[in-house]
Coordinates of N, CA, C and O in Angstrom, one line a residue:
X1 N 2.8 18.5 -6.3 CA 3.3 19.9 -5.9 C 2.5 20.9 -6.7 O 2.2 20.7 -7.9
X2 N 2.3 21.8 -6.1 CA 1.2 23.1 -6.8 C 1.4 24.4 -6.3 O 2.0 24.6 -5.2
X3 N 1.0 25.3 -6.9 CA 1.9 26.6 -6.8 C 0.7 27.4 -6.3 O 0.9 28.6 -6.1
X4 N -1.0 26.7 -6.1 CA -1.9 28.0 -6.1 C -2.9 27.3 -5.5 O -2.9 26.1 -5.3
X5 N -4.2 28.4 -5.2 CA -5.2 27.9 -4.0 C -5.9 26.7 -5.0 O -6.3 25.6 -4.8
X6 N -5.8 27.6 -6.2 CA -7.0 26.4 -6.6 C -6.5 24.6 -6.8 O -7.3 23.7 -6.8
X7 N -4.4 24.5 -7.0 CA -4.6 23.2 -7.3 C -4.2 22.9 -5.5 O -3.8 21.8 -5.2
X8 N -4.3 23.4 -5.0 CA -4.3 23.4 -3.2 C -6.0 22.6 -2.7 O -6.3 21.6 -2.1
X9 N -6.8 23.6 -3.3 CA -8.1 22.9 -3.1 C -8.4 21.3 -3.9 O -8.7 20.3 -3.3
X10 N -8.3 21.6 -5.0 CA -8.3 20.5 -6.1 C -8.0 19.2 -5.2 O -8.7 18.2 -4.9
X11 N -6.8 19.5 -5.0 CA -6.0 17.6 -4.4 C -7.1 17.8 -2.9 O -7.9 16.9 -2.9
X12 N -7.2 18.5 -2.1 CA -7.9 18.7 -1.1 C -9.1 17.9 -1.5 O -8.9 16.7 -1.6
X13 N -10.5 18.5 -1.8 CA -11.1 18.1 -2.4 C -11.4 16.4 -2.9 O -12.4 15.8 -2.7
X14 N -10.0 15.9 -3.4 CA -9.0 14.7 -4.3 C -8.9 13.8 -3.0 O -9.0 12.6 -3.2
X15 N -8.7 14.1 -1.6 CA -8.6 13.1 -1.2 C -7.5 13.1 -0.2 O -7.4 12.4 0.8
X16 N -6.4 14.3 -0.7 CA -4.9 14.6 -0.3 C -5.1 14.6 1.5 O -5.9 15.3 2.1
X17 N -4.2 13.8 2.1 CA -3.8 14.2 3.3 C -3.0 15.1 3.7 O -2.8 15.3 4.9
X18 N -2.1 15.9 2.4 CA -1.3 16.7 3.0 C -0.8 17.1 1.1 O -0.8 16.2 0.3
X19 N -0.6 18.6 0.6 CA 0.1 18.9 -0.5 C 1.4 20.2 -0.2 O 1.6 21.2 0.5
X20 N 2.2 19.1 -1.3 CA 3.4 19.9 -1.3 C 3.3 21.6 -1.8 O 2.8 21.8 -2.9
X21 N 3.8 22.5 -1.2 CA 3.5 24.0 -2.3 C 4.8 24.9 -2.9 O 5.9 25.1 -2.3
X22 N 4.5 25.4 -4.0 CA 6.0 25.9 -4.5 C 6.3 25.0 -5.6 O 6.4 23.8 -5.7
X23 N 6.5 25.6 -6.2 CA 7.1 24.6 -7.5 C 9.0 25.3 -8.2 O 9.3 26.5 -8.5
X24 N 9.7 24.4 -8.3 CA 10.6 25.3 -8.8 C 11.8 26.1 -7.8 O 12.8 26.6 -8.3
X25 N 11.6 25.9 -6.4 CA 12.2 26.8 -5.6 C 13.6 26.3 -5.1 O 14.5 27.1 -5.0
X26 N 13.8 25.2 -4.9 CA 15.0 24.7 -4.8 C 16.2 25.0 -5.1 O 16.1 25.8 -6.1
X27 N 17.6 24.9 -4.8 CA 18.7 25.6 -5.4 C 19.0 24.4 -6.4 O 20.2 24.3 -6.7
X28 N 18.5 23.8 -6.7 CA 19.1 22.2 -7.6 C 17.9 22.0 -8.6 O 17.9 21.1 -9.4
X29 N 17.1 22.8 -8.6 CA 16.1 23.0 -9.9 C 16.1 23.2 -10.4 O 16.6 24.3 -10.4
X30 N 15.7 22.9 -11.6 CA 16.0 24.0 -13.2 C 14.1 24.3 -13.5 O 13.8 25.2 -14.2
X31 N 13.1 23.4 -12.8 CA 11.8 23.7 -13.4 C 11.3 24.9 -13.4 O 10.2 25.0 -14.0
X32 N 11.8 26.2 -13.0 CA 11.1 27.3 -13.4 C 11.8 27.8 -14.8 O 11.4 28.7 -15.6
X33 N 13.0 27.1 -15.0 CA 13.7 27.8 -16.3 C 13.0 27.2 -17.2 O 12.4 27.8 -18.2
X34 N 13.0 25.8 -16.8 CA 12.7 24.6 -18.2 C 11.2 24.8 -18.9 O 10.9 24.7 -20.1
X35 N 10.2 25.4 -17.5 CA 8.7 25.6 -18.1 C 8.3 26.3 -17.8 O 7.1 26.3 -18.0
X36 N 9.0 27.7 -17.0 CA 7.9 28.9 -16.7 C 7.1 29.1 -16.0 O 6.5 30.2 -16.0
X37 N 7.1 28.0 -15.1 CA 6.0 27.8 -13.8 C 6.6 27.6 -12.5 O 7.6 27.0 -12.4
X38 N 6.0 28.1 -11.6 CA 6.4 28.3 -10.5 C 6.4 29.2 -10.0 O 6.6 30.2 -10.7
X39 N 6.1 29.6 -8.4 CA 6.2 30.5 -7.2 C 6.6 29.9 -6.4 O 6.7 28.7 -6.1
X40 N 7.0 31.3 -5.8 CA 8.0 31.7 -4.3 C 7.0 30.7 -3.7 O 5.8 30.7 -4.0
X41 N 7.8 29.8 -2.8 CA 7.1 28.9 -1.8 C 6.1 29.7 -0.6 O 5.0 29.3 -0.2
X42 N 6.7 30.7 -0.4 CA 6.2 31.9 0.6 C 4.9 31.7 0.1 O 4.1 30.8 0.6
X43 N 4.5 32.5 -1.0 CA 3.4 33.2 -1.6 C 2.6 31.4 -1.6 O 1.5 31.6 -1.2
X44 N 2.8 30.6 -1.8 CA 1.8 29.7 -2.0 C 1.6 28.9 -1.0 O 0.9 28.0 -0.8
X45 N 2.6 29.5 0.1 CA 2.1 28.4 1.4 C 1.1 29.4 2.0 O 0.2 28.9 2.7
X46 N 1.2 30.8 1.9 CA 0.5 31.7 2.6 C -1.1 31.7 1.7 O -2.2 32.0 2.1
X47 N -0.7 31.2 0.4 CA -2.3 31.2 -0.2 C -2.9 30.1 0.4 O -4.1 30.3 0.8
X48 N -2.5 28.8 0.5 CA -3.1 27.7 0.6 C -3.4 27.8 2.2 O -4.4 27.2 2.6
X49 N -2.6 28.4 3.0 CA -3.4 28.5 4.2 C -4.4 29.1 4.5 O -4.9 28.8 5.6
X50 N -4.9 30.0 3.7 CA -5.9 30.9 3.5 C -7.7 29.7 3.3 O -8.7 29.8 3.9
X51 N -7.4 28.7 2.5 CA -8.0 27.7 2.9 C -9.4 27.1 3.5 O -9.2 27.1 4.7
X52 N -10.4 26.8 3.3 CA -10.8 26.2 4.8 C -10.8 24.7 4.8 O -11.2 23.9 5.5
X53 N -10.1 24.7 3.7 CA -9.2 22.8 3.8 C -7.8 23.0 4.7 O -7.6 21.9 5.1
X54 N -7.1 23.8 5.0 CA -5.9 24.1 5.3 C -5.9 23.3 6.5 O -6.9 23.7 7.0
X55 N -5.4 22.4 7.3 CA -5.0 22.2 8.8 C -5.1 23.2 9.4 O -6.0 23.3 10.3
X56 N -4.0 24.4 9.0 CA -4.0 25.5 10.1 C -5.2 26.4 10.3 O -5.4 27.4 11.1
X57 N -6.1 25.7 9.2 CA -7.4 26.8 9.5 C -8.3 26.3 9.6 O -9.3 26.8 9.0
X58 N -8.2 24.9 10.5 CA -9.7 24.3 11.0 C -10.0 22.9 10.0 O -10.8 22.1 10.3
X59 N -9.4 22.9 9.1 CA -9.3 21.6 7.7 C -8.1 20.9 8.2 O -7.4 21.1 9.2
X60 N -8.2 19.7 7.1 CA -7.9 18.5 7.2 C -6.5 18.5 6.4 O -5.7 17.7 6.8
X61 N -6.2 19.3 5.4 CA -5.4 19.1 4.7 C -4.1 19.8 5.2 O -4.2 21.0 5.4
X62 N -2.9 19.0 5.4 CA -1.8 19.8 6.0 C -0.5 20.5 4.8 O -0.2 19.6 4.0
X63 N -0.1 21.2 4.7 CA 0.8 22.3 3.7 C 2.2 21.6 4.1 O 2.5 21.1 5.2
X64 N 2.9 21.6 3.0 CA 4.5 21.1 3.1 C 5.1 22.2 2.5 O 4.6 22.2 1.3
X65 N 5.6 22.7 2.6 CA 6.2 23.8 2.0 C 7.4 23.2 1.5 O 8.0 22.5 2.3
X66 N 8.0 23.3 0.0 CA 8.4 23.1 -0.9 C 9.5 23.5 -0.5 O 9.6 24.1 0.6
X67 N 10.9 23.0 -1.5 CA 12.5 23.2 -1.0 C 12.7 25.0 -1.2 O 11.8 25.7 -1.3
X68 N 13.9 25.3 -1.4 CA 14.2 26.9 -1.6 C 14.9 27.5 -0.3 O 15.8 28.3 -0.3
X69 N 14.4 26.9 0.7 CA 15.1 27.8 2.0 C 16.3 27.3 2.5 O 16.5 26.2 2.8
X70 N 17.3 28.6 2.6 CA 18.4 28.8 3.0 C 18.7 29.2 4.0 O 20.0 29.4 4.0
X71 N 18.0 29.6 5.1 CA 18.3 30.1 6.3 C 17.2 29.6 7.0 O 16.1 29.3 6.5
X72 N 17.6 29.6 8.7 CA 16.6 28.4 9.4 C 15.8 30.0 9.6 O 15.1 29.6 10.6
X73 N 15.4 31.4 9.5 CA 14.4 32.4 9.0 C 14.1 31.9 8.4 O 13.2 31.1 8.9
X74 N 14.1 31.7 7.3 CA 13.1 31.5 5.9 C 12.3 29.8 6.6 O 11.3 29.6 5.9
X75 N 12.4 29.3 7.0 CA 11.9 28.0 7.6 C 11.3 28.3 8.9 O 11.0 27.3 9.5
X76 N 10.9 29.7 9.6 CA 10.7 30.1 10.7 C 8.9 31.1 9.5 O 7.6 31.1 9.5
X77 N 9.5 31.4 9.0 CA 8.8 31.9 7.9 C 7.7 31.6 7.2 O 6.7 32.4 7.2
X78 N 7.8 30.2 6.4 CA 7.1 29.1 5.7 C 6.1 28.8 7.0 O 4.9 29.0 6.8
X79 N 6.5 28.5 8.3 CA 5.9 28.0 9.3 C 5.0 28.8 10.0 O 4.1 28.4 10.7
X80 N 5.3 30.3 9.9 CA 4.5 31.3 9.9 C 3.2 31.6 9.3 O 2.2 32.1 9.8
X81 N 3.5 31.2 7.8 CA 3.1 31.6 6.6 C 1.5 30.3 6.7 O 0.4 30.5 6.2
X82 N 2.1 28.8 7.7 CA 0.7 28.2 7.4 C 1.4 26.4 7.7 O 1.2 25.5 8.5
X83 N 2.2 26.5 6.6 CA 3.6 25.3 6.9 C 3.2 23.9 7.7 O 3.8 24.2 8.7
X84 N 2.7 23.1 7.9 CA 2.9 21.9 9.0 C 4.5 21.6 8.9 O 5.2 21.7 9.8
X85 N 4.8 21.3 7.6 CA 6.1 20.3 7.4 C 6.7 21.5 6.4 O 6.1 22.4 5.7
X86 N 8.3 21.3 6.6 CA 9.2 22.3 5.8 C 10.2 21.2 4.8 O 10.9 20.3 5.3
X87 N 10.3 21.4 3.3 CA 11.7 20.9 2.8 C 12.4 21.1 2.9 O 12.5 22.3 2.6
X88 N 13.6 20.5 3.5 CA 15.2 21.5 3.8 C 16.2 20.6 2.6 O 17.1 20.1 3.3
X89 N 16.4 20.3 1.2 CA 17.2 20.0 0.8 C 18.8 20.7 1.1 O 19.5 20.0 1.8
X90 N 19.2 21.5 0.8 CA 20.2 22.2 0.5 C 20.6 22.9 1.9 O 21.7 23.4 1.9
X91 N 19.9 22.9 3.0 CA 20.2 22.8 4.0 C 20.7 21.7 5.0 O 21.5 21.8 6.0
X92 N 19.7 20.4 4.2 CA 20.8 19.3 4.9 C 21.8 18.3 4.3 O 22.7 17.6 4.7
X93 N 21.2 18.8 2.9 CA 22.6 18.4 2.1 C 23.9 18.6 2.7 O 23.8 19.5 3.5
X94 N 25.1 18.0 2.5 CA 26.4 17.8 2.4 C 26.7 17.3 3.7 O 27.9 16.9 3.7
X95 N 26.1 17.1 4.9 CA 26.4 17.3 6.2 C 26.6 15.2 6.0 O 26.2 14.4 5.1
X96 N 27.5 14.9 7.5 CA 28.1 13.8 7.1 C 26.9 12.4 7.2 O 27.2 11.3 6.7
X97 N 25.8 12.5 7.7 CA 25.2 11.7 8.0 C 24.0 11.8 6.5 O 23.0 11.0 6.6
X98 N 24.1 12.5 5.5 CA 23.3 12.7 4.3 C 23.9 11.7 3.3 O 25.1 11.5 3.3
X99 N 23.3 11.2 2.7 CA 23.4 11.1 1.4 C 24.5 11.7 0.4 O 24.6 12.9 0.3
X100 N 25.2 10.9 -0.3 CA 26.0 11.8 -1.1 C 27.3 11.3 -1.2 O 27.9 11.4 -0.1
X101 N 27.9 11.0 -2.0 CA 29.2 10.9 -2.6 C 29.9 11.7 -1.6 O 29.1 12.5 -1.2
X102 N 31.2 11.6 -1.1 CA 32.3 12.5 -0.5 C 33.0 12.3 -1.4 O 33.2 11.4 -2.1
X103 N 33.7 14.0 -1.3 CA 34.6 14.3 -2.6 C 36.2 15.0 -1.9 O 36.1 16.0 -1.2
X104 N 37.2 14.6 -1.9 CA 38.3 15.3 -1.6 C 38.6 15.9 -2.8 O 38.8 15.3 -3.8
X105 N 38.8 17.7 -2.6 CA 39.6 18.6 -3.5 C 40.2 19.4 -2.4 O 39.9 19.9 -1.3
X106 N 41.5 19.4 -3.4 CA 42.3 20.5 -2.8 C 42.4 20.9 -1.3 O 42.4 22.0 -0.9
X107 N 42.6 20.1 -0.8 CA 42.5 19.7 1.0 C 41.4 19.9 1.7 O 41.4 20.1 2.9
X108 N 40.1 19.7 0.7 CA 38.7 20.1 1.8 C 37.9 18.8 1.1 O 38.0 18.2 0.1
X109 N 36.8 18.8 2.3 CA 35.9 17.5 1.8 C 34.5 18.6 1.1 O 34.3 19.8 1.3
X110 N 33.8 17.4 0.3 CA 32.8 18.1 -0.5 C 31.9 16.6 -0.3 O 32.3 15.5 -0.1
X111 N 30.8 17.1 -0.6 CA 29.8 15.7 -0.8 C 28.9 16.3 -1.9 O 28.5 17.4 -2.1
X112 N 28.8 15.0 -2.8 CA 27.9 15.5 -3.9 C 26.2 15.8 -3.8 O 25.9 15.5 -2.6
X113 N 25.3 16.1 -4.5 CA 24.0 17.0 -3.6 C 23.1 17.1 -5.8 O 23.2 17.7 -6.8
X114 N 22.4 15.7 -5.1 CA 21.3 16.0 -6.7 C 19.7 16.3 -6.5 O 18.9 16.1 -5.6
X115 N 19.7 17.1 -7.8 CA 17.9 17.5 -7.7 C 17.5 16.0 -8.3 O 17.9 15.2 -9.2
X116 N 16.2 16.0 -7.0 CA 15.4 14.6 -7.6 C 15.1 14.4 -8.8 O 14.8 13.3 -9.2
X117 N 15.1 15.6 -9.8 CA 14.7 15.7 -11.7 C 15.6 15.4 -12.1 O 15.4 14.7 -13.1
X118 N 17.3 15.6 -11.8 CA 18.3 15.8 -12.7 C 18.7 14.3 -13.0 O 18.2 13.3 -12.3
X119 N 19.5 14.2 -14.1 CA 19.8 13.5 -14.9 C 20.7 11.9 -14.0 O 20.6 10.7 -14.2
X120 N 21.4 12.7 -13.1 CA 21.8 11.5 -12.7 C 21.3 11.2 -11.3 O 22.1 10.8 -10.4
X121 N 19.9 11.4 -11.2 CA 19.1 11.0 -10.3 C 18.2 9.9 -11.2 O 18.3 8.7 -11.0
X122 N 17.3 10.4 -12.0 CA 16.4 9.5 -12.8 C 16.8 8.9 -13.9 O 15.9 8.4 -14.6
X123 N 18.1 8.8 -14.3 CA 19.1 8.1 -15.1 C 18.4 8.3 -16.5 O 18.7 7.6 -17.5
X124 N 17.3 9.5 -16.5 CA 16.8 9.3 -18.0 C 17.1 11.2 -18.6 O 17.1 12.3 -18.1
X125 N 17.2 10.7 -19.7 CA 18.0 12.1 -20.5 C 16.6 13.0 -21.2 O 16.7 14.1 -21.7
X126 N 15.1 12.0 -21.2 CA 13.8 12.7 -21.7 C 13.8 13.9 -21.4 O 13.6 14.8 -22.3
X127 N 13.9 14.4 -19.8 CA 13.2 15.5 -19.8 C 14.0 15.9 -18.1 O 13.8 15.2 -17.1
X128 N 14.6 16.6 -18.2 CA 16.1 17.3 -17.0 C 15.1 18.4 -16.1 O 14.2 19.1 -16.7
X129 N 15.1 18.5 -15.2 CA 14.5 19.5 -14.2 C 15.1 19.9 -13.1 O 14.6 20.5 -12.2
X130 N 16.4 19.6 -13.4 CA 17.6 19.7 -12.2 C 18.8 18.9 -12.0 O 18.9 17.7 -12.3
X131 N 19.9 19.7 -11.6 CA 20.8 19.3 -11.5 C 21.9 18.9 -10.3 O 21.4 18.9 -9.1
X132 N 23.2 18.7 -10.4 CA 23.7 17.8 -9.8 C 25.1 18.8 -9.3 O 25.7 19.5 -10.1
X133 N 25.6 18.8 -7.8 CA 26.3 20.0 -7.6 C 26.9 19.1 -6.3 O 26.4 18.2 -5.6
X134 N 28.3 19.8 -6.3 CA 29.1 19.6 -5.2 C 28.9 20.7 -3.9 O 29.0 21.9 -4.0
X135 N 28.5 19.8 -2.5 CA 28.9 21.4 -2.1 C 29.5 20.7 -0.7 O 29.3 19.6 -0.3
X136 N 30.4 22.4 0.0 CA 31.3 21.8 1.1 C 30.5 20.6 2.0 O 29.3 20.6 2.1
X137 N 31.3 19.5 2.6 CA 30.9 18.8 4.0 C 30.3 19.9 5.4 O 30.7 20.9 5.8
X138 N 29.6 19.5 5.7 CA 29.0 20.7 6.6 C 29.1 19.7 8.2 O 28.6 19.9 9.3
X139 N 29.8 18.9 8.1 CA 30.1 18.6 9.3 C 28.6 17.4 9.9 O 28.0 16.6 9.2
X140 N 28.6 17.6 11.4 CA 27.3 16.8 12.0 C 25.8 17.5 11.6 O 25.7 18.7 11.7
X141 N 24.5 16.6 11.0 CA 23.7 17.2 10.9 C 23.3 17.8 12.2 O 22.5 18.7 12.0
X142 N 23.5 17.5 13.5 CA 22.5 17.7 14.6 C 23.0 19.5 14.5 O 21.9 20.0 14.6
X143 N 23.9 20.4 14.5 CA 24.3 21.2 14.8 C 23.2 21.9 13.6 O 22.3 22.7 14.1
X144 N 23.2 21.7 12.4 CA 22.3 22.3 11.5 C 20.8 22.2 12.4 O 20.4 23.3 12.8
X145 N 20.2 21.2 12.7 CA 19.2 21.2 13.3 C 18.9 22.3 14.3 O 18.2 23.3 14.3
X146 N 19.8 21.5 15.4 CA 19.6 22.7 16.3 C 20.0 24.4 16.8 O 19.8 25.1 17.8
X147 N 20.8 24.4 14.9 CA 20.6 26.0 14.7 C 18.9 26.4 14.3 O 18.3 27.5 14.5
X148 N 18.5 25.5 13.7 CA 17.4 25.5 12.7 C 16.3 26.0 14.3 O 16.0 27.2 14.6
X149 N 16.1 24.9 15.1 CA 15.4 25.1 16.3 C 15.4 26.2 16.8 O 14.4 26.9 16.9
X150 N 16.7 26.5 17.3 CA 16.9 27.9 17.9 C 16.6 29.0 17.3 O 16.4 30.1 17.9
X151 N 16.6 28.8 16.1 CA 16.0 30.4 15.5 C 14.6 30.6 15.4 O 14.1 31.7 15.2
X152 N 13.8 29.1 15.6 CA 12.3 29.2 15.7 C 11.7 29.5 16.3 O 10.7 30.2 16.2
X153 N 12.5 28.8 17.6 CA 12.2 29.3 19.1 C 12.5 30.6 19.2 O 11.6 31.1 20.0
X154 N 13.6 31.7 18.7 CA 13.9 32.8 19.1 C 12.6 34.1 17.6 O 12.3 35.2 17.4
X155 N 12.3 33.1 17.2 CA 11.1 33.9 16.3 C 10.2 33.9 17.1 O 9.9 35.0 17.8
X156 N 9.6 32.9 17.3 CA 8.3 33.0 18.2 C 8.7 33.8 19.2 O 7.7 34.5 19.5
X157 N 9.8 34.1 20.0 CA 9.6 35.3 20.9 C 9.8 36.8 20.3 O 9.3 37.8 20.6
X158 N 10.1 36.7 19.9 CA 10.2 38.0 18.6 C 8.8 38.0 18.6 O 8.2 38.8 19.3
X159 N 8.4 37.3 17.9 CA 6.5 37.6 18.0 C 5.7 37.8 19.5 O 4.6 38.4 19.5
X160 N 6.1 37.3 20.5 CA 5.5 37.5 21.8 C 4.6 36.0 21.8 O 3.7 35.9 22.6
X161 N 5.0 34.9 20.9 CA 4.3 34.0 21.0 C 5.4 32.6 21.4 O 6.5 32.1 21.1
X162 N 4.3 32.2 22.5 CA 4.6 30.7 22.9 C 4.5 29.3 22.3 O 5.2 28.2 22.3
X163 N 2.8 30.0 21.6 CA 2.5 28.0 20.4 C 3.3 28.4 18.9 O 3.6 29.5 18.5
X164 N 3.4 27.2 18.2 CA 3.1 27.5 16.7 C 1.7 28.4 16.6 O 1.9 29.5 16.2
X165 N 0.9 28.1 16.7 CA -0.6 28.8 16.6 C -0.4 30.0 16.8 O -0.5 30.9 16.0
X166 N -0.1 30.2 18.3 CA 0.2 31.9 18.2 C 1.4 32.7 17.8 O 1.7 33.8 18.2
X167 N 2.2 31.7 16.8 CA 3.3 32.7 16.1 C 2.2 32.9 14.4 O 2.4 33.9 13.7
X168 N 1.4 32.1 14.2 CA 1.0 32.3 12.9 C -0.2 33.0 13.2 O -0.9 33.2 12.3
X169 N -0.8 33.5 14.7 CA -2.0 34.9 14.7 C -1.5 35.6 14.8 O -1.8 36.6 14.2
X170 N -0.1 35.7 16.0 CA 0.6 37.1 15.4 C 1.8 37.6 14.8 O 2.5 38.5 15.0
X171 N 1.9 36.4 13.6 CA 3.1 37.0 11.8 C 2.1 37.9 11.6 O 0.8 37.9 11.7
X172 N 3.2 39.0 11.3 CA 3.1 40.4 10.2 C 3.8 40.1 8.8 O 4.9 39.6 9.0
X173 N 3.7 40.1 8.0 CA 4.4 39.8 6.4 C 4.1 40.9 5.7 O 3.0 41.4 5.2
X174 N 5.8 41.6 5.6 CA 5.7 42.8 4.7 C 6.3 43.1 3.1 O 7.5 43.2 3.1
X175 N 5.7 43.2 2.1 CA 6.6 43.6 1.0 C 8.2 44.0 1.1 O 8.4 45.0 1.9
X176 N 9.1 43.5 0.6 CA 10.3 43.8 0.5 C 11.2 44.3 -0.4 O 11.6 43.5 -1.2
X177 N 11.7 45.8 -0.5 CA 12.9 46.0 -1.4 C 14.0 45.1 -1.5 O 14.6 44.4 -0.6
X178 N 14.4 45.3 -3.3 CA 16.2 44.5 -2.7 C 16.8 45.4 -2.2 O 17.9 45.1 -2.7
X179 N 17.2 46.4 -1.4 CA 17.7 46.8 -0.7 C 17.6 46.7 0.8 O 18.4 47.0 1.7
X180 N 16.5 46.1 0.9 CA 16.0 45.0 2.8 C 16.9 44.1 2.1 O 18.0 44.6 2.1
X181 N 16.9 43.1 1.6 CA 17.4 42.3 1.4 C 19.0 42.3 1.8 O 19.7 41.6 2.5
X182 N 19.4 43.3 1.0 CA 20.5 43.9 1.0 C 21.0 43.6 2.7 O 21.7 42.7 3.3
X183 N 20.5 44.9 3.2 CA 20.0 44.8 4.6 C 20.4 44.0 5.6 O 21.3 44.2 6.4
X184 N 19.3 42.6 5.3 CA 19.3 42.0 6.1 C 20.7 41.0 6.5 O 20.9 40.6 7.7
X185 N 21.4 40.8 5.5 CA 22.5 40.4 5.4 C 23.6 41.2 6.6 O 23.6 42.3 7.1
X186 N 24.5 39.8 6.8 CA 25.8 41.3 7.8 C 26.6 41.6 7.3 O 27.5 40.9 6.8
X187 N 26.5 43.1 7.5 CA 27.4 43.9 6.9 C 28.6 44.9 8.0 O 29.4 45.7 7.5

């Protein structure tokens, strides 16, 4: 996993059929606390598409965009940005067909949800890069999915485009206040 053009090129170069981008982004990560490294998956999927190893730009090598997204936008986004393949940890965590401990509290279900670093993933106490979190049961995954779908499909018409190809010639990406942010939420 790599955060920039140049280790984008590097593994390219190396042989890679496909690199992960983003380092750190996940909600179950600790690696940007633990070492200081890391970028917004955005920013490095849109560098590495830039490319002329990139898949989406005529190259061989295909982009995975790294965990972090929480809304099937931000996964509409990534795919915008250059993306072949998207991480959805924490999006498909807890749902009944995942992985995970079920937990009864207090009259609701929970399923347990670990970062592949944390401790009671790699059973070793050397070196922690994430951790281990309860979160609600989210029911069937297919419903997550095919929220995820429907918002991609309703992007690309937002953009006036039909392919993947022509949602990523015609994304606009603009600098954001926290107050868009704010924003964009419903209020």
């Amino acid at each position: 996993c790599v955060t920039d053009i140049h280790g984008f090129e590097f593994l390219a170069k190396s042989g890679a059929d496909a690199v992960r981008m983003g380092v750190g982004s996940g909600s179950i990560c600790s690696t940007r606390l633990k070492t200081g490294h890391g970028l917004p998956v955005f920013s490095s999927v849109l560098s590495a598409a830039q490319s002329d190893y990139a898949k989406v730009n005529g190259g061989t090598v295909m982009i995975i965009a790294d965990g972090g997204h929480r809304y099937p936008g931000d996964v509409a986004k990534s795919i915008a940005a250059g993306a072949d393949y998207v991480m959805l940890g924490s999006m498909l965590a807890g749902h009944t067909e995942c992985p995970g401990q079920m937990i009864n509290l207090r009259d609701k279900k929970y399923k347990v949800y670990r970062g592949m670093a944390s401790f009671e993933t790699t059973k070793e106490k050397r070196h922690v890069e994430g951790v281990q979190a309860i979160i609600p049961h989210k029911g069937p995954l297919s419903d997550t999915l095919s929220d995820i779908r429907d918002s991609l499909l309703s992007a690309l018409s937002y953009t006036g485009a039909l392919t993947i190809d022509e949602f990523r010639k015609e994304a606009l990406f603009y600098y954001n206040t926290t107050n868009t942010m704010r924003e964009n939420d419903t209020h």
